[in-house]
Amino acid sequence: MQGRKITAAWNGRTNKKAITPNGPLTWTLKATPAGGTVPVFLASGPVTVSGGAAVFRDHGAKTGAPDGTGDVMSVNGTTLRTAYGNSGTDDFSGSVTTTGWPKGFRPVPMGDMDGDRCNDTLVRFPDGEMRRYTPACGAALKPATIHKVLGKGWNAYDLMTSPGDVNKDGRPDLVTRDPKTGVLYLYLYTTTASGILAPRVSLGAGWQVYTGGIH
């Protein structure tokens, strides 16, 4: 066996068989010698995963593809700006701005809602219509981006946010608040191809005391 080479390969999965999230990580290579029982350390190094599982609120990066760091969306009139987080500097690095949105619209950053490993966004329009936008990984969110209308009446809520995957079905869920009653509602995102939010479930009243917002 002396002088022969072995090429190591990785299937992009974690030790628990899950898809590895996007972003930087450190790999380690070990091997068990013939006749041995204890793995021997051979090498290690850094690698950046792309095309993996979407990291919460990671919508892209200055270079385009998601980088495993959460980003921030902000609204100014009819403009949507996405500032890209940079884990290397603990700051933001670059941003993208899109225009043409109706005044009074509200984006709600979500996780991967259609199973393509790219984070998606709910957008509430001034008339109360809610749309699910599913852009490609790293693509700027625009009014004309592919979307699905989820119905109207969503302007009944003053706060809307995604806490992540509440029921552990692999899909992000939505929490809203009724400003009149202070009731907090949970909308589970279904796993059907239609991608419809399940009927709301009350999480209790009294949440109007939190004037700073719920995120």
Coordinates of N, CA, C and O in Angstrom, one line a residue, residues 51-186:
G51 N -24.9 26.3 -1.3 CA -25.9 25.3 -1.9 C -26.4 24.3 -0.8 O -27.1 23.4 -1.1
G52 N -26.1 24.7 0.5 CA -26.5 23.8 1.6 C -27.9 24.3 2.1 O -28.6 25.0 1.4
A53 N -28.2 24.0 3.4 CA -29.4 24.4 4.0 C -29.3 25.9 4.3 O -28.3 26.5 4.6
A54 N -30.5 26.6 4.1 CA -30.6 28.0 4.4 C -30.4 28.3 5.8 O -31.1 27.7 6.7
V55 N -29.6 29.3 6.2 CA -29.5 29.8 7.5 C -30.5 30.9 7.7 O -30.8 31.7 6.8
F56 N -31.2 30.9 8.9 CA -32.3 31.8 9.2 C -31.9 33.3 8.8 O -30.9 33.8 9.2
R57 N -32.7 33.9 7.9 CA -32.6 35.3 7.5 C -31.3 35.6 6.7 O -30.9 36.7 6.6
D58 N -30.8 34.6 6.1 CA -29.6 34.8 5.2 C -30.2 34.8 3.8 O -30.5 33.8 3.2
H59 N -30.3 36.0 3.2 CA -30.9 36.2 1.9 C -29.9 36.4 0.8 O -30.2 36.6 -0.3
G60 N -28.6 36.4 1.2 CA -27.6 36.6 0.1 C -26.3 37.1 0.7 O -26.1 37.1 2.0
A61 N -25.5 37.7 -0.1 CA -24.2 38.3 0.3 C -23.7 39.2 -0.7 O -24.3 39.3 -1.8
K62 N -22.7 40.0 -0.4 CA -22.1 40.9 -1.4 C -21.7 40.2 -2.7 O -21.8 40.8 -3.8
T63 N -21.3 38.9 -2.5 CA -20.9 38.2 -3.7 C -22.0 37.5 -4.4 O -21.8 36.8 -5.4
G64 N -23.2 37.5 -3.8 CA -24.4 36.9 -4.4 C -25.0 35.8 -3.7 O -26.1 35.9 -3.1
A65 N -24.3 34.7 -3.6 CA -24.8 33.5 -2.9 C -24.9 33.7 -1.4 O -24.1 34.4 -0.8
P66 N -25.9 33.0 -0.7 CA -25.9 33.1 0.7 C -24.6 32.6 1.4 O -24.0 31.7 0.9
D67 N -24.3 33.3 2.5 CA -23.0 33.0 3.1 C -23.1 32.5 4.5 O -22.1 32.3 5.2
G68 N -24.3 32.2 5.0 CA -24.5 31.6 6.3 C -24.6 32.7 7.4 O -24.6 32.3 8.6
T69 N -24.8 33.9 7.0 CA -24.9 35.0 8.0 C -26.2 35.7 7.8 O -26.6 36.0 6.6
G70 N -27.0 36.0 8.9 CA -28.2 36.7 8.8 C -28.1 38.1 8.2 O -27.1 38.8 8.4
D71 N -29.2 38.5 7.5 CA -29.2 39.9 6.9 C -30.3 40.7 7.5 O -31.2 40.2 8.3
V72 N -30.4 42.0 7.2 CA -31.4 42.9 7.7 C -32.1 43.5 6.5 O -31.5 44.1 5.6
M73 N -33.5 43.5 6.6 CA -34.3 44.2 5.6 C -34.9 45.5 6.2 O -35.3 45.5 7.3
S74 N -34.9 46.5 5.4 CA -35.4 47.8 5.9 C -36.2 48.4 4.8 O -36.0 48.2 3.6
V75 N -37.2 49.2 5.2 CA -38.2 49.8 4.2 C -38.1 51.4 4.3 O -38.0 51.9 5.4
N76 N -38.0 52.0 3.2 CA -38.0 53.5 3.1 C -39.0 53.9 2.0 O -38.6 53.9 0.8
G77 N -40.2 54.2 2.3 CA -41.2 54.6 1.3 C -41.5 53.4 0.4 O -42.1 52.4 0.8
T78 N -41.1 53.5 -0.8 CA -41.3 52.4 -1.8 C -40.1 51.6 -2.1 O -40.0 51.0 -3.2
T79 N -39.1 51.7 -1.3 CA -37.8 51.1 -1.5 C -37.6 50.0 -0.4 O -37.9 50.2 0.8
L80 N -37.0 48.9 -0.8 CA -36.7 47.8 0.1 C -35.1 47.6 0.0 O -34.6 47.5 -1.1
R81 N -34.5 47.7 1.1 CA -33.0 47.5 1.2 C -32.7 46.3 2.0 O -33.2 46.1 3.1
T82 N -31.8 45.4 1.5 CA -31.3 44.3 2.2 C -29.8 44.5 2.5 O -29.1 44.5 1.5
A83 N -29.5 44.6 3.8 CA -28.1 44.8 4.1 C -27.5 43.4 4.5 O -28.1 42.7 5.3
Y84 N -26.4 43.1 3.9 CA -25.8 41.7 4.1 C -24.9 41.7 5.3 O -23.9 42.4 5.4
G85 N -25.2 40.7 6.2 CA -24.3 40.5 7.4 C -23.0 39.9 7.0 O -23.0 39.1 6.0
N86 N -22.0 40.2 7.7 CA -20.6 39.7 7.4 C -20.1 39.1 8.7 O -19.7 39.9 9.6
S87 N -20.0 37.8 8.9 CA -19.5 37.2 10.1 C -18.0 37.5 10.3 O -17.6 37.5 11.5
G88 N -17.3 37.7 9.3 CA -15.9 38.0 9.4 C -15.6 39.3 10.0 O -14.5 39.5 10.7
T89 N -16.5 40.3 9.9 CA -16.3 41.6 10.4 C -17.3 42.0 11.5 O -17.2 43.1 12.1
D90 N -18.2 41.1 11.8 CA -19.3 41.3 12.8 C -20.0 42.6 12.4 O -20.4 43.4 13.3
D91 N -20.2 42.8 11.1 CA -20.8 44.1 10.6 C -21.6 43.7 9.3 O -21.9 42.6 9.1
F92 N -21.9 44.7 8.5 CA -22.5 44.5 7.3 C -21.6 44.8 6.1 O -20.7 45.7 6.2
S93 N -21.7 44.0 5.1 CA -20.8 44.2 3.9 C -21.6 44.2 2.6 O -22.0 43.1 2.1
G94 N -22.0 45.4 2.1 CA -22.7 45.5 0.9 C -24.2 45.4 1.2 O -24.7 45.0 2.2
S95 N -25.0 45.8 0.2 CA -26.5 45.8 0.3 C -27.0 45.8 -1.1 O -26.3 46.1 -2.1
V96 N -28.3 45.5 -1.2 CA -29.0 45.6 -2.5 C -30.3 46.3 -2.2 O -31.0 46.2 -1.2
T97 N -30.7 47.2 -3.2 CA -31.9 48.0 -3.0 C -32.8 47.8 -4.2 O -32.4 47.8 -5.4
T98 N -34.1 47.6 -4.0 CA -35.1 47.4 -5.0 C -36.2 48.5 -4.8 O -36.5 48.8 -3.7
T99 N -36.8 48.9 -5.9 CA -37.8 50.0 -5.9 C -39.1 49.5 -6.5 O -39.1 48.4 -7.1
G100 N -40.1 50.3 -6.5 CA -41.4 50.0 -7.2 C -42.4 49.3 -6.3 O -43.5 48.9 -6.7
W101 N -42.1 49.2 -5.0 CA -43.0 48.7 -4.0 C -44.1 49.7 -3.7 O -43.8 50.9 -3.7
P102 N -45.3 49.3 -3.3 CA -46.3 50.3 -2.9 C -46.0 50.9 -1.6 O -45.5 50.2 -0.7
K103 N -46.3 52.2 -1.4 CA -46.0 52.8 -0.1 C -46.9 52.1 1.0 O -48.1 52.0 0.8
G104 N -46.3 51.7 2.1 CA -47.0 51.1 3.2 C -46.8 49.6 3.1 O -47.4 48.9 4.0
F105 N -46.0 49.0 2.2 CA -45.8 47.6 2.2 C -44.9 47.2 3.4 O -44.2 48.0 3.9
R106 N -45.0 45.9 3.8 CA -44.2 45.4 4.9 C -43.7 44.0 4.6 O -44.4 43.1 4.4
P107 N -42.3 43.9 4.5 CA -41.7 42.5 4.3 C -41.6 41.8 5.6 O -41.4 42.4 6.7
V108 N -41.8 40.5 5.6 CA -41.6 39.6 6.7 C -40.6 38.5 6.3 O -41.0 37.6 5.7
P109 N -39.3 38.7 6.7 CA -38.3 37.6 6.4 C -38.7 36.3 7.0 O -39.0 36.2 8.1
M110 N -38.6 35.3 6.1 CA -39.0 33.9 6.5 C -37.8 33.0 6.2 O -36.8 33.4 5.7
G111 N -38.0 31.7 6.5 CA -37.0 30.7 6.1 C -37.3 30.2 4.7 O -38.0 30.8 3.9
D112 N -36.9 29.0 4.5 CA -37.1 28.3 3.2 C -38.5 27.8 3.2 O -38.8 26.8 3.9
M113 N -39.4 28.4 2.4 CA -40.8 28.0 2.4 C -41.2 27.1 1.2 O -42.3 26.5 1.2
D114 N -40.3 26.9 0.2 CA -40.6 26.1 -0.9 C -39.7 24.9 -1.1 O -39.7 24.2 -2.1
G115 N -38.7 24.7 -0.2 CA -37.9 23.6 -0.2 C -36.7 23.7 -1.2 O -36.1 22.6 -1.5
D116 N -36.4 24.9 -1.7 CA -35.3 25.0 -2.6 C -34.0 25.4 -2.0 O -33.0 25.8 -2.7
R117 N -33.9 25.4 -0.6 CA -32.7 25.8 0.2 C -32.4 27.3 0.1 O -31.3 27.7 0.4
C118 N -33.4 28.1 -0.3 CA -33.2 29.5 -0.4 C -34.3 30.2 0.6 O -35.5 29.8 0.5
N119 N -33.9 31.2 1.3 CA -34.9 31.9 2.2 C -35.9 32.7 1.4 O -35.5 33.3 0.4
D120 N -37.1 32.7 1.9 CA -38.2 33.4 1.2 C -38.7 34.5 2.1 O -38.3 34.7 3.3
T121 N -39.6 35.3 1.6 CA -40.2 36.5 2.3 C -41.7 36.6 2.1 O -42.1 36.5 0.9
L122 N -42.4 36.9 3.1 CA -43.8 37.3 3.0 C -43.8 38.8 2.9 O -43.1 39.5 3.6
V123 N -44.7 39.3 2.0 CA -44.8 40.7 1.9 C -46.3 41.1 2.0 O -47.1 40.6 1.3
R124 N -46.6 42.0 3.0 CA -48.0 42.5 3.1 C -48.1 43.8 2.4 O -47.4 44.7 2.6
F125 N -49.1 43.9 1.5 CA -49.4 45.1 0.7 C -50.4 46.0 1.5 O -51.1 45.5 2.4
P126 N -50.4 47.3 1.1 CA -51.3 48.2 1.8 C -52.7 47.8 1.9 O -53.4 48.2 2.9
D127 N -53.2 47.1 0.9 CA -54.6 46.7 1.0 C -54.9 45.5 1.8 O -56.0 44.9 1.9
G128 N -53.8 44.9 2.5 CA -54.0 43.8 3.3 C -53.7 42.5 2.7 O -53.7 41.4 3.3
E129 N -53.3 42.5 1.4 CA -53.0 41.3 0.7 C -51.6 40.8 1.1 O -50.7 41.6 1.2
M130 N -51.5 39.5 1.4 CA -50.2 38.9 1.7 C -49.7 38.0 0.6 O -50.5 37.2 0.0
R131 N -48.4 38.2 0.2 CA -47.8 37.4 -0.8 C -46.6 36.7 -0.3 O -45.9 37.2 0.5
R132 N -46.4 35.5 -0.8 CA -45.2 34.7 -0.5 C -44.3 34.8 -1.7 O -44.6 34.3 -2.8
Y133 N -43.2 35.4 -1.5 CA -42.2 35.6 -2.5 C -41.1 34.5 -2.3 O -40.5 34.4 -1.2
T134 N -40.7 33.9 -3.4 CA -39.7 32.8 -3.4 C -38.6 33.1 -4.4 O -38.6 32.4 -5.5
P135 N -37.7 34.0 -4.2 CA -36.7 34.3 -5.1 C -35.6 33.2 -5.1 O -35.5 32.4 -4.2
A136 N -34.8 33.2 -6.1 CA -33.7 32.3 -6.2 C -32.6 32.7 -5.1 O -32.6 33.8 -4.6
C137 N -31.7 31.7 -4.8 CA -30.7 32.0 -3.7 C -29.9 33.2 -4.1 O -29.3 33.3 -5.2
G138 N -29.9 34.2 -3.2 CA -29.0 35.4 -3.4 C -29.6 36.4 -4.4 O -29.1 37.5 -4.5
A139 N -30.8 36.2 -4.9 CA -31.4 37.1 -5.9 C -32.1 38.2 -5.1 O -32.7 38.0 -4.0
A140 N -32.1 39.4 -5.6 CA -32.7 40.6 -5.0 C -34.2 40.4 -5.0 O -34.8 40.0 -6.1
L141 N -34.9 40.8 -4.0 CA -36.4 40.7 -3.9 C -37.0 41.9 -4.6 O -36.8 43.0 -4.2
K142 N -37.8 41.6 -5.6 CA -38.4 42.7 -6.4 C -39.9 42.4 -6.4 O -40.4 41.3 -6.2
P143 N -40.7 43.5 -6.7 CA -42.2 43.3 -6.8 C -42.6 42.2 -7.8 O -43.6 41.6 -7.6
A144 N -41.8 42.1 -8.9 CA -42.2 41.1 -9.9 C -41.6 39.7 -9.7 O -41.8 38.8 -10.4
T145 N -40.8 39.5 -8.6 CA -40.3 38.2 -8.2 C -41.4 37.2 -8.1 O -42.5 37.5 -7.7
I146 N -41.2 36.0 -8.5 CA -42.2 34.9 -8.5 C -42.8 34.9 -7.1 O -42.1 34.9 -6.1
H147 N -44.2 34.8 -7.0 CA -44.8 34.9 -5.7 C -46.2 34.2 -5.8 O -46.7 33.9 -6.9
K148 N -46.8 34.0 -4.7 CA -48.1 33.4 -4.5 C -48.9 34.2 -3.6 O -48.4 34.6 -2.5
V149 N -50.1 34.6 -3.9 CA -51.0 35.3 -3.1 C -51.6 34.4 -2.0 O -52.2 33.4 -2.3
L150 N -51.5 34.8 -0.7 CA -52.0 34.0 0.4 C -53.3 34.6 1.0 O -53.7 34.2 2.0
G151 N -53.9 35.6 0.3 CA -55.2 36.1 0.8 C -55.1 37.5 1.3 O -54.0 38.1 1.3
K152 N -56.2 38.1 1.7 CA -56.2 39.5 2.2 C -56.7 39.5 3.6 O -56.9 38.4 4.2
G153 N -56.7 40.7 4.2 CA -57.1 40.8 5.6 C -56.0 40.9 6.6 O -56.2 41.0 7.8
W154 N -54.7 40.8 6.1 CA -53.6 40.8 6.9 C -53.2 42.2 7.5 O -52.3 42.2 8.4
N155 N -53.9 43.2 7.1 CA -53.6 44.5 7.7 C -54.3 44.6 9.1 O -54.3 45.7 9.7
A156 N -55.0 43.6 9.5 CA -55.5 43.5 10.9 C -54.5 43.4 11.9 O -54.7 43.6 13.1
Y157 N -53.3 43.1 11.5 CA -52.2 42.9 12.5 C -51.2 44.0 12.4 O -50.8 44.5 11.3
D158 N -50.7 44.5 13.6 CA -49.7 45.5 13.6 C -48.2 45.0 13.6 O -47.3 45.6 13.3
L159 N -48.1 43.7 14.1 CA -46.8 43.0 14.1 C -46.9 41.7 13.5 O -47.8 40.9 13.7
M160 N -45.8 41.4 12.7 CA -45.7 40.1 12.0 C -44.3 39.7 12.0 O -43.4 40.5 11.6
T161 N -44.0 38.5 12.4 CA -42.6 38.0 12.5 C -42.5 36.5 12.4 O -43.5 35.8 12.7
S162 N -41.4 36.0 12.0 CA -41.2 34.5 12.0 C -40.2 34.2 13.1 O -39.1 34.6 13.0
P163 N -40.6 33.3 14.0 CA -39.7 32.8 15.0 C -38.9 31.6 14.6 O -38.1 31.1 15.3
G164 N -39.1 31.2 13.3 CA -38.5 30.0 12.8 C -39.4 28.9 12.7 O -40.6 29.1 12.5
D165 N -38.9 27.7 12.8 CA -39.7 26.5 12.7 C -40.3 26.1 14.1 O -39.6 25.4 14.9
V166 N -41.5 26.4 14.4 CA -42.1 26.2 15.7 C -42.4 24.7 15.9 O -42.2 24.1 17.0
N167 N -43.0 24.1 14.9 CA -43.5 22.7 15.1 C -42.5 21.6 14.6 O -42.9 20.4 14.5
K168 N -41.3 22.1 14.2 CA -40.3 21.1 13.8 C -40.6 20.3 12.6 O -40.3 19.1 12.5
D169 N -41.3 20.9 11.6 CA -41.7 20.1 10.4 C -40.8 20.5 9.2 O -41.0 20.1 8.1
G170 N -39.8 21.4 9.5 CA -38.9 21.8 8.5 C -39.3 23.1 7.7 O -38.6 23.5 6.8
R171 N -40.4 23.7 8.1 CA -40.8 24.9 7.5 C -40.9 26.0 8.5 O -41.3 25.8 9.7
P172 N -40.7 27.3 8.1 CA -40.8 28.4 9.0 C -42.2 28.8 9.2 O -43.1 28.6 8.4
D173 N -42.5 29.3 10.4 CA -43.9 29.7 10.8 C -44.0 31.2 11.0 O -43.0 31.9 11.1
L174 N -45.2 31.6 11.2 CA -45.5 33.1 11.4 C -46.2 33.4 12.6 O -47.1 32.6 13.0
V175 N -45.8 34.5 13.3 CA -46.5 35.0 14.5 C -47.0 36.4 14.2 O -46.3 37.2 13.7
T176 N -48.3 36.7 14.6 CA -48.9 38.0 14.4 C -49.5 38.5 15.6 O -49.8 37.7 16.6
R177 N -49.7 39.8 15.7 CA -50.4 40.4 16.9 C -51.6 41.3 16.4 O -51.4 42.1 15.5
D178 N -52.7 41.1 17.1 CA -53.9 42.0 16.9 C -53.7 43.2 17.8 O -53.7 43.0 19.1
P179 N -53.6 44.4 17.3 CA -53.3 45.6 18.2 C -54.5 45.9 19.0 O -54.4 46.6 20.1
K180 N -55.7 45.5 18.6 CA -56.9 45.9 19.4 C -57.1 45.0 20.7 O -57.4 45.5 21.7
T181 N -56.8 43.7 20.5 CA -57.0 42.8 21.6 C -55.7 42.4 22.3 O -55.7 41.9 23.4
G182 N -54.6 42.6 21.6 CA -53.3 42.2 22.2 C -53.1 40.7 22.0 O -52.1 40.2 22.6
V183 N -53.9 40.0 21.3 CA -53.8 38.5 21.1 C -52.7 38.2 20.1 O -52.6 38.9 19.1
L184 N -51.8 37.3 20.5 CA -50.8 36.8 19.6 C -51.2 35.6 18.9 O -51.8 34.7 19.6
Y185 N -51.0 35.5 17.6 CA -51.5 34.3 16.9 C -50.3 33.6 16.2 O -49.4 34.3 15.7
L186 N -50.4 32.3 16.1 CA -49.4 31.5 15.4 C -50.0 30.9 14.2 O -51.1 30.3 14.2

